[in-house]
Amino acid sequence: MEFQKLLLDAGKDLRREEVKAIEFLCVDLLDRSSASVNMASDLFSRLRDKDCLTPERPHLLTELLLIIQHPTLIRRLRLPDLTSLTDRLISPFRRFLYNLSENITKDDLKQVKFLLFEELPRSKLDENVTILEVFLEMEKMDLLSDTNLTLLEKIICSVCPMLKGKIDQFKETQGNFSGPVAQETSRPSVMILPFTQTQVPESVGAPAPGESPAEGLKSLAESSVNSSYTSVDFPNIVSSGNDYEELPHCLSRLNTQAQACTEESADALEVLPQVTETNDEGLRTYPMTSPKRGICLIINNHDFTNSNPPLRKREGTMIDERCLMDVFKWLGFDVLIKRDCKTEDMLYLIQELSNRDHSQADCLVCCILSHGKLGCVHGVDGRTVELKQLMEPFNGSQCRSLAEKPKLFFIQACQGTNEQRPVFLEADEAQSCISCDAVNAVNVKESIPSDADFLLGVATVPSFVSFRDKTRGTWYIQSLCKNLIKMVPGRCDIVSILTKVNADVSRKTDTHGSKKQMPQPAFTLTKRVVFPIPKDAPPTLSDP
């Protein structure tokens, strides 16, 4: 009775077109020759008769509501997530056709029907026939299948060429895509806007994923920082010993599973323009064929004048902002920059970005530049927000249009505190009267949502500070930008690039050799993230 009531409540919240969409998605599970349904209760009854939807196995309803982008109904009905489900019931082909239909307008549909005038019966081309019904008729007449997309591709190229990327993406996921690396096709945009919204969204907790083993790295030439141009801020911090001398050894504990890119010489910056052959047979690459690469959000917190507790201004952060903007614009992203955000501003920005339609994008990038501690980052008001809160709005249930697409987060902030002598280096960490115990530090892997397709790159391991040069930017962000420029043309994946960043930053030091830093990436990626090679020349960054 309880399950029947749940299905009844779900049906009441579904519009007629949503019921038709679910019916289309379930056509492989039901008898294709059966009469069409108009009510959700009739459809649910048929699925129950087929033993596809039961109190013991309600996951199909969750899957369907995710596909039609109805996450609020999932939460309201308290339906189970799909993490424990190994096999999805809705085929990739059915999901592909539905997602394609969501981007076809009424005018597009008229043109599709016109092109099919000699292929389909006229009764199937009436004005009230939907695009999903057109797809079904094409399947019925053997004009369309998961292995026969020829006619569909011709029609889409004629009517709405921007959707061809979705067909290519489906082909690649099916193992049928063999074309060259996609090139940039449009000029990205950059927006720098003042922030005025103060609404605070809710956050939803999620468990941490497992940890992946790290691979060894070659020794690289050590670089240095000219301390005459920098300063240091470490007020009221209790000493925690010789932790900086232990930082290089953290490399062996990183949960990074990297594919190494070969190097042309001992020079750490010279990389061959190809990926080393490995035994990773079957490891696929995320498609990068959509009309847009995606959005790159940069939250840059610089002025902490009004923070409570008092925090110092982050001098040098504007250099990082400019480098990130230039590099990700070069990679084809639409760059959105927000400066000096309070905690509630950051949460609102993330939620607003999560609510957008990313169906025409390949991925998402979010860069946070701020003070931080213990798995958190500070708003300019001095309050903190957990990294997990910034990432969860983009998981599969809350942002369906980014499902199965990579979500990349880069955090430039400290993850702890350590006593420092007054040398000319500045650390991105908040003032604190207590020492940081590594046992109490929040591990990076605990900040990643349990869903797949996330990557979190943090400037330093838990309990340690990260360094910022006032005139040249931070060690981490500068190394990230420079290695993206050098390694993307060589078709290196993002994990390999971050491994190179680890190696470079771990070898940086001040002139006395006593200040060290080790970044820590962690991820739940299921494929390799390889950015297409841009057509434009790479941006020029200042030397460190």
XYZ file of C-alpha atoms in Angstrom:
544
model
C 0.000 0.000 0.000
C 2.790 2.418 0.907
C 4.566 1.858 -2.413
C 1.316 2.295 -4.350
C 0.741 5.585 -2.540
C 4.285 6.666 -3.416
C 3.635 5.945 -7.096
C 0.340 7.798 -6.895
C 2.022 10.839 -5.378
C 4.706 10.727 -8.058
C 2.089 10.565 -10.798
C 0.268 13.611 -9.443
C 3.402 15.718 -9.832
C 4.086 14.663 -13.422
C 2.769 16.671 -16.354
C 1.307 14.903 -19.368
C 4.407 15.524 -21.495
C 6.572 14.114 -18.709
C 4.443 10.964 -18.595
C 4.885 10.623 -22.361
C 8.630 11.082 -21.960
C 8.763 8.332 -19.334
C 6.697 6.093 -21.575
C 9.223 6.651 -24.365
C 12.135 5.878 -22.058
C 10.451 2.643 -20.965
C 9.499 1.431 -24.432
C 12.182 -1.274 -24.334
C 10.808 -2.548 -21.042
C 7.174 -2.636 -22.174
C 5.308 -4.180 -25.063
C 5.829 -1.847 -27.997
C 2.508 -2.849 -29.538
C 0.502 -1.916 -26.434
C -1.739 1.121 -26.433
C -0.305 4.465 -25.418
C -0.930 5.672 -21.883
C -2.150 9.068 -20.733
C -1.893 8.667 -16.971
C 1.187 7.977 -14.891
C -0.695 5.401 -12.803
C -1.370 3.317 -15.917
C 2.291 3.459 -16.886
C 3.451 2.511 -13.381
C 0.991 -0.392 -13.352
C 2.449 -1.749 -16.575
C 5.956 -1.464 -15.192
C 4.869 -3.315 -12.063
C 3.305 -6.051 -14.189
C 6.666 -6.423 -15.943
C 8.355 -6.662 -12.536
C 10.458 -3.583 -13.411
C 9.141 -1.416 -10.594
C 8.606 -3.002 -7.189
C 8.844 -1.966 -3.516
C 12.079 -3.934 -3.332
C 13.446 -2.383 -6.538
C 12.190 1.199 -6.870
C 15.383 2.389 -8.561
C 13.761 2.615 -11.987
C 11.614 5.513 -10.785
C 14.709 7.321 -9.518
C 16.461 6.736 -12.834
C 13.502 8.019 -14.849
C 13.091 11.151 -12.738
C 16.803 11.877 -13.066
C 16.646 11.607 -16.836
C 13.676 13.990 -17.113
C 15.441 16.304 -14.642
C 13.020 16.106 -11.723
C 15.446 15.892 -8.737
C 13.104 17.767 -6.382
C 10.518 14.992 -6.711
C 13.203 12.409 -5.919
C 14.043 14.203 -2.706
C 10.403 14.788 -1.753
C 9.522 11.118 -2.234
C 12.782 10.085 -0.532
C 13.604 7.684 -3.315
C 16.852 5.689 -3.114
C 19.884 6.864 -5.068
C 21.529 4.830 -7.823
C 24.908 4.273 -6.188
C 24.042 0.675 -5.277
C 22.650 -0.103 -8.735
C 25.214 -1.725 -11.030
C 23.071 -1.831 -14.195
C 20.734 0.923 -15.339
C 17.422 -0.208 -16.799
C 17.104 2.597 -19.351
C 19.427 2.016 -22.286
C 22.006 4.635 -23.318
C 20.332 4.810 -26.733
C 16.966 5.664 -25.189
C 18.550 8.318 -22.959
C 20.419 9.729 -25.962
C 17.236 10.149 -28.005
C 15.415 11.769 -25.107
C 18.242 14.231 -24.452
C 18.321 15.027 -28.155
C 14.577 15.673 -28.162
C 14.923 18.157 -25.300
C 16.990 20.409 -27.583
C 14.669 20.305 -30.606
C 12.279 23.257 -30.789
C 8.816 23.359 -32.387
C 10.261 25.018 -35.486
C 13.004 22.386 -35.641
C 10.363 19.647 -35.408
C 8.481 21.076 -38.381
C 11.645 20.904 -40.462
C 12.361 17.352 -39.283
C 8.887 16.269 -40.382
C 9.357 18.018 -43.716
C 12.577 16.102 -44.374
C 10.859 12.823 -43.444
C 7.887 13.431 -45.715
C 8.854 10.616 -48.084
C 10.079 8.282 -45.342
C 7.207 8.139 -42.839
C 3.434 7.803 -43.223
C 1.702 11.163 -43.368
C -0.353 10.317 -40.285
C 2.892 10.159 -38.331
C 3.820 13.657 -39.443
C 0.725 15.462 -38.191
C 1.169 18.651 -36.244
C 0.344 17.008 -32.913
C 2.967 14.259 -33.308
C 5.905 14.817 -30.979
C 9.572 14.334 -31.791
C 9.677 11.282 -29.501
C 6.838 9.727 -31.501
C 8.748 10.512 -34.691
C 11.774 8.683 -33.279
C 9.622 5.667 -32.414
C 8.185 5.547 -35.918
C 11.666 5.760 -37.418
C 12.689 2.806 -35.236
C 9.598 0.889 -36.278
C 10.483 1.374 -39.947
C 14.103 0.389 -39.337
C 15.338 3.884 -40.118
C 16.892 4.402 -36.704
C 18.711 2.263 -34.158
C 21.698 2.457 -31.845
C 23.869 1.162 -34.707
C 22.101 3.060 -37.488
C 22.234 6.815 -36.977
C 22.866 7.780 -40.590
C 19.453 9.278 -41.392
C 19.139 10.930 -37.998
C 22.559 12.503 -38.385
C 21.719 13.874 -41.829
C 18.504 15.395 -40.528
C 20.128 16.942 -37.468
C 22.962 18.396 -39.543
C 20.394 20.045 -41.803
C 17.994 21.269 -39.126
C 20.118 21.907 -36.054
C 23.840 21.352 -36.730
C 24.814 22.364 -33.199
C 23.295 19.074 -31.972
C 25.638 16.951 -34.051
C 28.016 16.992 -31.099
C 25.489 14.988 -29.107
C 25.415 12.325 -31.816
C 29.211 12.199 -31.897
C 29.232 11.940 -28.123
C 26.855 8.990 -28.206
C 28.923 7.312 -30.893
C 32.027 7.667 -28.771
C 30.360 6.186 -25.706
C 29.273 3.287 -27.884
C 32.836 2.789 -29.099
C 32.007 3.932 -32.622
C 33.767 7.288 -32.591
C 37.141 7.339 -34.302
C 37.501 10.932 -35.429
C 40.408 13.232 -34.631
C 40.612 15.366 -31.552
C 37.895 18.018 -31.572
C 38.984 21.567 -32.281
C 37.654 24.792 -30.851
C 34.675 26.035 -32.840
C 33.539 29.143 -31.024
C 35.049 32.044 -29.164
C 34.510 31.791 -25.404
C 33.289 34.679 -23.339
C 34.494 36.235 -20.105
C 32.157 37.903 -17.611
C 33.228 39.787 -14.478
C 30.169 40.776 -12.460
C 29.613 42.339 -9.020
C 27.831 40.077 -6.578
C 24.588 41.260 -4.959
C 22.528 38.149 -4.179
C 22.452 37.023 -0.539
C 20.156 34.006 -0.649
C 21.554 30.938 1.100
C 20.717 27.542 -0.470
C 20.474 24.304 1.443
C 23.208 21.702 1.216
C 22.932 17.942 1.222
C 25.520 15.663 2.792
C 27.203 12.749 1.013
C 29.650 10.031 2.047
C 33.277 9.957 0.918
C 34.498 7.709 -1.887
C 37.383 5.266 -1.778
C 40.991 6.185 -2.175
C 43.137 5.368 -5.214
C 46.845 4.469 -4.978
C 49.515 6.871 -6.172
C 52.129 6.227 -8.812
C 55.773 7.169 -8.455
C 57.258 10.287 -9.991
C 60.682 11.086 -11.373
C 62.889 13.539 -9.569
C 62.662 16.988 -11.071
C 64.940 20.007 -11.024
C 64.331 22.225 -8.008
C 63.071 25.773 -8.494
C 63.333 28.689 -6.134
C 61.407 31.812 -5.232
C 63.055 35.216 -5.007
C 62.081 36.165 -1.476
C 62.886 39.843 -1.899
C 59.501 40.427 -3.562
C 57.317 38.653 -1.024
C 56.235 38.791 2.620
C 54.899 36.412 5.231
C 51.880 36.364 7.546
C 51.886 33.825 10.404
C 50.522 35.607 13.503
C 49.821 33.718 16.734
C 50.424 30.229 15.358
C 51.760 27.476 17.617
C 54.686 25.455 16.312
C 54.009 21.918 15.152
C 57.555 20.761 14.556
C 59.451 20.108 11.335
C 56.373 19.328 9.254
C 57.685 21.181 6.220
C 60.630 18.832 5.941
C 58.105 15.960 5.747
C 56.068 17.458 2.907
C 57.956 15.866 -0.025
C 57.230 12.451 1.504
C 53.483 13.084 1.277
C 53.709 12.263 -2.420
C 53.700 8.551 -1.731
C 50.410 8.886 0.156
C 48.467 10.822 -2.431
C 45.328 9.156 -3.757
C 46.168 10.055 -7.339
C 45.994 7.464 -10.076
C 48.020 9.056 -12.858
C 49.062 8.181 -16.363
C 52.534 9.632 -16.867
C 53.291 11.865 -19.831
C 56.828 11.392 -21.138
C 59.386 14.149 -20.810
C 61.781 15.232 -23.541
C 64.671 15.846 -21.146
C 65.487 16.344 -17.479
C 63.944 19.790 -17.804
C 60.675 19.596 -15.855
C 58.830 21.804 -18.311
C 59.579 20.001 -21.589
C 56.954 17.363 -22.370
C 56.638 15.291 -25.512
C 53.444 15.984 -27.514
C 51.981 12.541 -26.919
C 50.930 10.256 -24.079
C 53.151 7.353 -23.055
C 51.735 3.971 -24.044
C 50.277 2.191 -21.016
C 48.365 -0.984 -20.333
C 45.120 0.868 -19.692
C 43.131 -0.958 -22.374
C 39.473 -0.059 -22.099
C 40.079 3.281 -20.344
C 37.916 5.735 -22.242
C 38.012 9.497 -22.571
C 35.204 11.886 -21.671
C 33.663 13.290 -24.878
C 34.683 16.854 -25.686
C 32.498 17.420 -28.728
C 29.645 19.620 -27.483
C 28.981 23.084 -28.936
C 30.428 24.595 -25.748
C 33.280 23.413 -23.585
C 31.462 24.633 -20.484
C 31.568 27.269 -17.760
C 34.647 28.092 -15.697
C 33.605 29.872 -12.504
C 36.393 31.728 -10.681
C 35.609 32.907 -7.134
C 38.418 35.253 -6.124
C 38.350 36.480 -2.522
C 40.908 39.245 -2.084
C 39.698 41.866 0.415
C 39.021 40.509 3.913
C 38.929 43.953 5.565
C 35.518 43.348 7.160
C 36.048 39.707 8.055
C 35.394 38.315 11.521
C 37.815 37.065 12.697
C 40.176 39.539 10.964
C 41.972 38.066 7.943
C 44.625 39.668 5.760
C 44.160 40.788 2.177
C 45.347 38.169 -0.308
C 47.833 40.252 -2.269
C 48.849 38.597 -5.529
C 45.549 36.794 -6.073
C 44.635 39.029 -9.023
C 47.602 37.543 -10.883
C 46.161 34.057 -10.354
C 42.745 35.250 -11.522
C 44.155 36.686 -14.744
C 46.161 33.542 -15.502
C 43.188 31.243 -14.874
C 40.952 33.447 -17.012
C 43.432 33.475 -19.926
C 44.117 29.734 -19.804
C 40.533 28.501 -19.500
C 39.343 30.994 -22.095
C 42.041 29.561 -24.375
C 40.688 26.072 -23.636
C 37.256 27.163 -24.833
C 35.438 27.855 -21.574
C 33.045 30.698 -20.864
C 34.761 32.294 -17.877
C 32.638 33.823 -15.116
C 34.512 35.742 -12.401
C 33.082 36.686 -9.008
C 35.159 38.669 -6.533
C 35.049 39.125 -2.761
C 32.144 36.810 -1.998
C 30.697 36.271 1.447
C 29.978 32.709 2.489
C 26.305 32.920 1.540
C 27.305 34.497 -1.782
C 29.509 31.515 -2.633
C 26.744 29.053 -1.754
C 24.233 30.972 -3.839
C 26.600 31.188 -6.812
C 27.174 27.440 -6.713
C 23.472 26.669 -6.455
C 22.620 29.074 -9.272
C 25.255 27.477 -11.481
C 23.914 24.030 -10.591
C 20.412 25.061 -11.689
C 21.590 26.044 -15.178
C 21.189 23.827 -18.215
C 24.600 22.351 -19.058
C 23.323 19.967 -21.716
C 25.280 21.824 -24.416
C 28.519 21.701 -22.403
C 31.228 19.054 -22.005
C 32.240 19.747 -18.421
C 32.419 22.249 -15.575
C 35.398 23.977 -13.943
C 35.272 25.859 -10.648
C 38.283 27.664 -9.147
C 38.186 28.990 -5.571
C 40.902 31.449 -4.482
C 40.622 32.328 -0.812
C 41.851 31.787 2.742
C 41.056 28.357 4.120
C 41.451 25.782 6.868
C 40.525 22.163 7.623
C 38.594 21.239 4.488
C 36.942 24.657 4.237
C 37.367 27.978 2.481
C 36.600 31.416 3.904
C 34.181 33.974 2.571
C 35.283 37.593 2.864
C 33.055 37.825 5.946
C 35.385 35.368 7.700
C 32.878 32.509 7.878
C 33.722 29.151 6.310
C 32.025 26.824 3.858
C 32.985 23.184 3.446
C 34.417 22.091 0.111
C 31.793 19.349 0.026
C 29.041 21.978 0.106
C 30.516 23.611 -2.987
C 30.612 20.335 -4.923
C 27.451 18.453 -3.981
C 25.018 20.675 -5.966
C 26.613 19.250 -9.138
C 26.080 15.557 -8.376
C 23.886 13.380 -10.570
C 20.664 13.920 -8.653
C 20.918 17.702 -8.332
C 22.400 18.684 -11.713
C 21.213 16.159 -14.279
C 22.625 18.063 -17.266
C 26.156 17.462 -15.906
C 25.625 13.769 -15.194
C 28.424 11.592 -16.615
C 30.427 14.750 -17.377
C 33.607 15.774 -15.521
C 33.318 18.381 -12.781
C 36.748 19.865 -11.978
C 37.371 21.905 -8.823
C 40.651 23.694 -8.089
C 41.073 25.134 -4.596
C 43.824 27.623 -3.753
C 43.620 27.853 0.036
C 45.395 26.507 3.091
C 44.193 23.312 4.712
C 45.854 23.964 8.068
C 48.435 26.099 9.882
C 52.098 25.805 10.832
C 54.515 28.169 12.561
C 56.615 30.205 10.124
C 59.594 32.494 10.601
C 59.170 36.005 9.174
C 60.601 35.241 5.753
C 59.268 36.841 2.596
C 56.577 34.317 1.824
C 52.878 34.650 2.480
C 50.544 31.771 3.302
C 46.867 31.554 2.343
C 45.631 30.761 5.837
C 43.545 32.480 8.461
C 44.804 33.849 11.771
C 44.426 31.269 14.494
C 45.359 30.958 18.162
C 45.455 27.159 18.158
C 47.827 24.744 16.461
C 46.649 22.502 13.662
C 46.737 18.821 14.475
C 46.966 16.650 11.341
C 44.672 14.087 12.987
C 41.866 16.634 13.037
C 42.457 17.820 9.487
C 39.854 17.023 6.874
C 41.278 14.775 4.177
C 40.725 15.844 0.581
C 39.008 12.569 -0.261
C 36.399 13.288 2.420
C 35.451 16.465 0.564
C 34.566 14.729 -2.698
C 30.916 13.721 -3.262
C 30.305 10.013 -3.596
C 29.091 10.462 -7.173
C 31.353 9.727 -10.096
C 33.023 12.260 -12.395
C 34.428 14.684 -9.804
C 37.993 15.928 -9.467
C 39.205 18.066 -6.579
C 42.631 19.643 -6.804
C 43.749 21.356 -3.585
C 46.868 23.486 -3.254
C 48.144 21.580 -0.221
C 47.647 18.439 1.840
C 45.650 18.585 5.111
C 47.191 20.526 8.019
C 49.579 22.508 5.817
C 49.697 26.006 4.395
C 50.033 27.009 0.752
C 52.216 29.856 -0.457
C 51.364 33.004 -2.381
C 53.931 35.331 -3.933
C 52.584 38.878 -3.786
C 53.951 39.791 -7.223
C 53.761 36.431 -9.041
C 50.746 34.613 -7.664
C 50.500 31.288 -5.859
C 52.821 28.363 -6.468
C 49.896 26.022 -7.160
C 47.781 28.109 -9.531
C 50.797 29.327 -11.498
C 52.056 25.764 -11.933
C 48.565 24.580 -12.921
C 48.227 27.258 -15.596
C 51.711 26.737 -17.024
C 51.337 22.954 -17.201
C 47.911 23.195 -18.854
C 49.481 25.359 -21.551
C 52.423 22.985 -22.032
C 50.667 19.618 -21.767
C 47.221 20.078 -23.350
C 48.767 20.318 -26.863
C 50.416 16.964 -26.104
C 46.954 15.474 -25.382
C 47.835 14.699 -21.769
C 44.918 14.034 -19.449
C 44.159 16.220 -16.431
C 45.386 13.674 -13.851
C 48.767 13.491 -15.561
C 48.878 17.287 -15.648
C 48.115 17.492 -11.922
C 50.798 14.887 -11.230
C 53.237 17.194 -13.011
C 51.938 20.097 -10.906
C 52.603 18.009 -7.791
C 56.165 17.380 -8.913
C 56.817 21.038 -9.762
C 55.312 22.521 -6.608
C 56.933 19.930 -4.339
C 60.333 21.093 -5.642
C 59.675 24.776 -5.099
C 61.317 26.380 -2.099
C 62.429 29.690 -0.735
C 66.087 30.747 -0.981
C 66.800 29.093 2.379
C 65.284 25.790 1.329
C 62.995 25.559 4.370
C 59.545 26.287 2.924
C 57.825 23.467 1.059
C 54.358 22.701 -0.302
C 52.638 19.592 -1.649
C 49.334 19.800 -3.572
C 46.821 16.961 -3.301
C 44.418 15.944 -6.075
C 41.663 13.387 -5.510
C 39.003 12.214 -7.915
C 36.126 9.910 -8.756
C 36.649 10.235 -12.509
C 35.725 7.173 -14.547
C 37.411 8.283 -17.775
C 40.355 10.391 -18.874
C 39.805 14.151 -19.139
C 41.636 15.311 -22.271
C 40.944 18.850 -23.432
C 40.800 19.408 -27.209
C 43.808 21.182 -28.684
C 42.871 24.870 -29.117
C 43.332 26.486 -32.502
C 44.500 29.787 -31.022
C 48.010 30.373 -29.745
C 48.332 29.816 -25.996
C 48.353 32.827 -23.670
C 51.675 34.172 -22.463
C 52.192 33.916 -18.713
C 54.891 35.701 -16.747
C 57.800 33.596 -15.546
C 57.693 32.517 -11.895
